[in-house]
Amino acid sequence: MSEAALNTPALNAGRLAPLYGAQALATGATTVSTVLSSLIMSELGFEGLAGLPATLISACAALSAGLFGAWMLRRGRRSGLSGAFALGTVGALTGFLGARAGLLPLFLLGAGLMGAAQGGYQQARYAAAESVPDARRGSALGALMLMSVVGSFLITGAARPIETLGAALGTSAEVAGWLVAGALLGVAALLLRAWRPLRAQSQTLPQTPGERLGLRAAFAIPGVKSTALALATAQGLMVTLMSLTPLRAHHMGMEHAGVAALISGHILGMFGFGWLTGPLIDRWGLRFGYAGGAALLTAAALTATLPGTPWLAVSLFLLGLGWNLAFVTGSKALTRFPAAQGVTDGLGYVAAGTGTLLGGVVIAGSGFSTLALICAVLSGLLLVSAWRVRGEAGSGE
C-alpha cells in the first residue's frame, strides 16, 4: 500500500450523518411529490401540460441556484441548506393545498417553490465533498448518494399507507404525497441545524469569500465550461425522461404502486451505486465518468423505445446509473470552483426545464419513441466533456 493511501483520512461519516440524513429525507420527498407531478396534472384535467410542473421546477431551481450559492459563500453551507429545506416545506404544503382544491395556479406555485428549494439543497453535495481531501471527494459524493436510496425506498415502501392517507383526505395518493413531502423536508431542515460543517485542508482553489460570479466570469475559469456541459446534459436528459416516463407507464395501465416501483428502480440507479462509482471516479478519473455516463444514458434512451413495461424499468434504472456517473464526475470537478457552483448548477436546471417542456411537445406530436431517440443523440455531448479533460485532476480545458 502506498504512503499516500496510508495517509488518506477516513470520510468521518459520523460527523456528516445529519447532512446524509437530510439528503435521504429530501430524496424521499422528491420521489413522493414532484416526480409524479405529471400524474397530478392529468388528474386536474391538464394532461396536455403534463410537463409544465417539471419545467417550472427546473426554471425556479435555475433562478435560485446562484442565489443560494452566493448565500452559502457569505453565510455558510448550514445556513443556506437549512433555508432551502424550509422553503421546500412551504412549497410542498402549498402544492398539496392547490392540488387537493383543484386550483392549478396554487399547485404550480407550490411546484415553483419546491424547485427554488431544490436549487439550494441540491448543493449539499458540495458541502460533503468540501469536508474531505480531493482524493476522497468521489467517495464522499457516492456516500451521500447512497443515502438517497434509503430515502427513496422507505417512501416507496410507504406507498400503501400514502394511498390510505389520500383516501382519508378525500384525494389521490399522488396529491397526499405532497403533504408527506412537506413533513420530510421539515425534518430535514431541523437536521441541518444539528450539523456542524467540516472543511478539509484540501486542494480547492482559492476564491474570494462571498464572491458570486456572473455567467461570463464563471465560464472564464478554466475547466468550468466542460464541467457545465456534462452536468447540464446529464441533468437535462435525466429529468426529461424521468418526468415523462411515469405518464407513459400510466397510459400503459400501471397503477400508483407500480409507477412508484419504477421510480424506485430509477432512484436505485441514480444513488444506489455511489459506493462504487465514487471510488471508481477517484481512481480512474473524470474521463472515465463522462464516457461511462454517455454510454449508459444512450442505452437508457434506446431501451425506452422497446415495448412493454419491463423495459421501462430497465430504461429508468440505466438512466439513473448514467446520470450518477456524469453527476458525480462533474460535481467532483466543480468542487474546485466554489464561486461557479451556483451558476453552473443553474444551467443544469435550465436544460432540465427546457427538456421537459419540449419533451411534452415532442410526445404530443411524434410520440414517446421520438423523444427517446433525440435523448439518445444528445447524450453524446458528454463525450465532448470527456475529450476536454486533461489529466487526472480534470480541471483543464
PDB file of N, CA and C in Angstrom, residues 28 38 54 75 88 100-101 121 157 162 169 187 227-228 255 272 289 325 362 365:
ATOM      1  N   GLY A  28     -36.583  11.233  -0.560  1.00  0.00           N
ATOM      2  CA  GLY A  28     -37.898  10.664  -0.314  1.00  0.00           C
ATOM      3  C   GLY A  28     -39.007  11.645  -0.638  1.00  0.00           C
ATOM      4  N   SER A  38     -46.647  14.976 -13.111  1.00  0.00           N
ATOM      5  CA  SER A  38     -47.360  14.835 -14.378  1.00  0.00           C
ATOM      6  C   SER A  38     -48.687  14.110 -14.180  1.00  0.00           C
ATOM      7  N   ALA A  54     -42.712  20.097 -14.040  1.00  0.00           N
ATOM      8  CA  ALA A  54     -41.279  19.789 -14.056  1.00  0.00           C
ATOM      9  C   ALA A  54     -40.488  20.935 -14.680  1.00  0.00           C
ATOM     10  N   ARG A  75     -22.725  33.172   4.136  1.00  0.00           N
ATOM     11  CA  ARG A  75     -23.215  32.799   5.463  1.00  0.00           C
ATOM     12  C   ARG A  75     -22.905  31.359   5.847  1.00  0.00           C
ATOM     13  N   GLY A  88     -38.592  24.439   0.876  1.00  0.00           N
ATOM     14  CA  GLY A  88     -39.206  23.259   0.285  1.00  0.00           C
ATOM     15  C   GLY A  88     -40.426  22.794   1.065  1.00  0.00           C
ATOM     16  N   ARG A 100     -55.191  19.499  -3.989  1.00  0.00           N
ATOM     17  CA  ARG A 100     -56.395  18.978  -3.345  1.00  0.00           C
ATOM     18  C   ARG A 100     -57.620  19.820  -3.678  1.00  0.00           C
ATOM     19  N   ALA A 101     -57.428  21.143  -3.749  1.00  0.00           N
ATOM     20  CA  ALA A 101     -58.547  22.036  -4.049  1.00  0.00           C
ATOM     21  C   ALA A 101     -58.823  22.148  -5.541  1.00  0.00           C
ATOM     22  N   TYR A 121     -30.881  23.067  -1.878  1.00  0.00           N
ATOM     23  CA  TYR A 121     -30.454  21.885  -1.128  1.00  0.00           C
ATOM     24  C   TYR A 121     -29.747  20.840  -1.977  1.00  0.00           C
ATOM     25  N   GLY A 157     -41.819   2.055   0.092  1.00  0.00           N
ATOM     26  CA  GLY A 157     -42.435   1.065   0.974  1.00  0.00           C
ATOM     27  C   GLY A 157     -43.685   1.577   1.652  1.00  0.00           C
ATOM     28  N   ILE A 162     -49.662   5.743   2.077  1.00  0.00           N
ATOM     29  CA  ILE A 162     -49.921   7.041   1.442  1.00  0.00           C
ATOM     30  C   ILE A 162     -51.239   6.987   0.675  1.00  0.00           C
ATOM     31  N   LEU A 169     -58.155  11.683   3.194  1.00  0.00           N
ATOM     32  CA  LEU A 169     -58.249  13.118   2.927  1.00  0.00           C
ATOM     33  C   LEU A 169     -59.166  13.416   1.743  1.00  0.00           C
ATOM     34  N   VAL A 187     -38.418  17.986   8.569  1.00  0.00           N
ATOM     35  CA  VAL A 187     -37.464  17.257   9.426  1.00  0.00           C
ATOM     36  C   VAL A 187     -36.037  17.468   8.928  1.00  0.00           C
ATOM     37  N   THR A 227     -17.174  21.125 -17.591  1.00  0.00           N
ATOM     38  CA  THR A 227     -17.939  20.590 -16.468  1.00  0.00           C
ATOM     39  C   THR A 227     -19.407  20.953 -16.608  1.00  0.00           C
ATOM     40  N   ALA A 228     -19.689  22.196 -16.962  1.00  0.00           N
ATOM     41  CA  ALA A 228     -21.071  22.643 -17.119  1.00  0.00           C
ATOM     42  C   ALA A 228     -21.776  21.885 -18.236  1.00  0.00           C
ATOM     43  N   GLU A 255     -50.690   1.190 -12.142  1.00  0.00           N
ATOM     44  CA  GLU A 255     -51.287   1.947 -11.047  1.00  0.00           C
ATOM     45  C   GLU A 255     -50.196   2.639 -10.243  1.00  0.00           C
ATOM     46  N   GLY A 272     -27.925   4.367  -5.759  1.00  0.00           N
ATOM     47  CA  GLY A 272     -27.581   3.139  -5.049  1.00  0.00           C
ATOM     48  C   GLY A 272     -26.173   2.636  -5.276  1.00  0.00           C
ATOM     49  N   GLY A 289     -15.653   8.738 -16.041  1.00  0.00           N
ATOM     50  CA  GLY A 289     -17.009   9.047 -15.591  1.00  0.00           C
ATOM     51  C   GLY A 289     -17.877   9.627 -16.684  1.00  0.00           C
ATOM     52  N   LEU A 325     -22.987   8.533 -12.856  1.00  0.00           N
ATOM     53  CA  LEU A 325     -21.592   8.646 -13.286  1.00  0.00           C
ATOM     54  C   LEU A 325     -21.252  10.071 -13.721  1.00  0.00           C
ATOM     55  N   VAL A 362     -42.915  17.168 -28.079  1.00  0.00           N
ATOM     56  CA  VAL A 362     -42.470  16.097 -28.981  1.00  0.00           C
ATOM     57  C   VAL A 362     -43.370  14.875 -28.842  1.00  0.00           C
ATOM     58  N   GLY A 365     -46.659  15.439 -30.537  1.00  0.00           N
ATOM     59  CA  GLY A 365     -46.598  15.495 -31.982  1.00  0.00           C
ATOM     60  C   GLY A 365     -46.097  14.239 -32.652  1.00  0.00           C
TER      61      GLY A 365
END
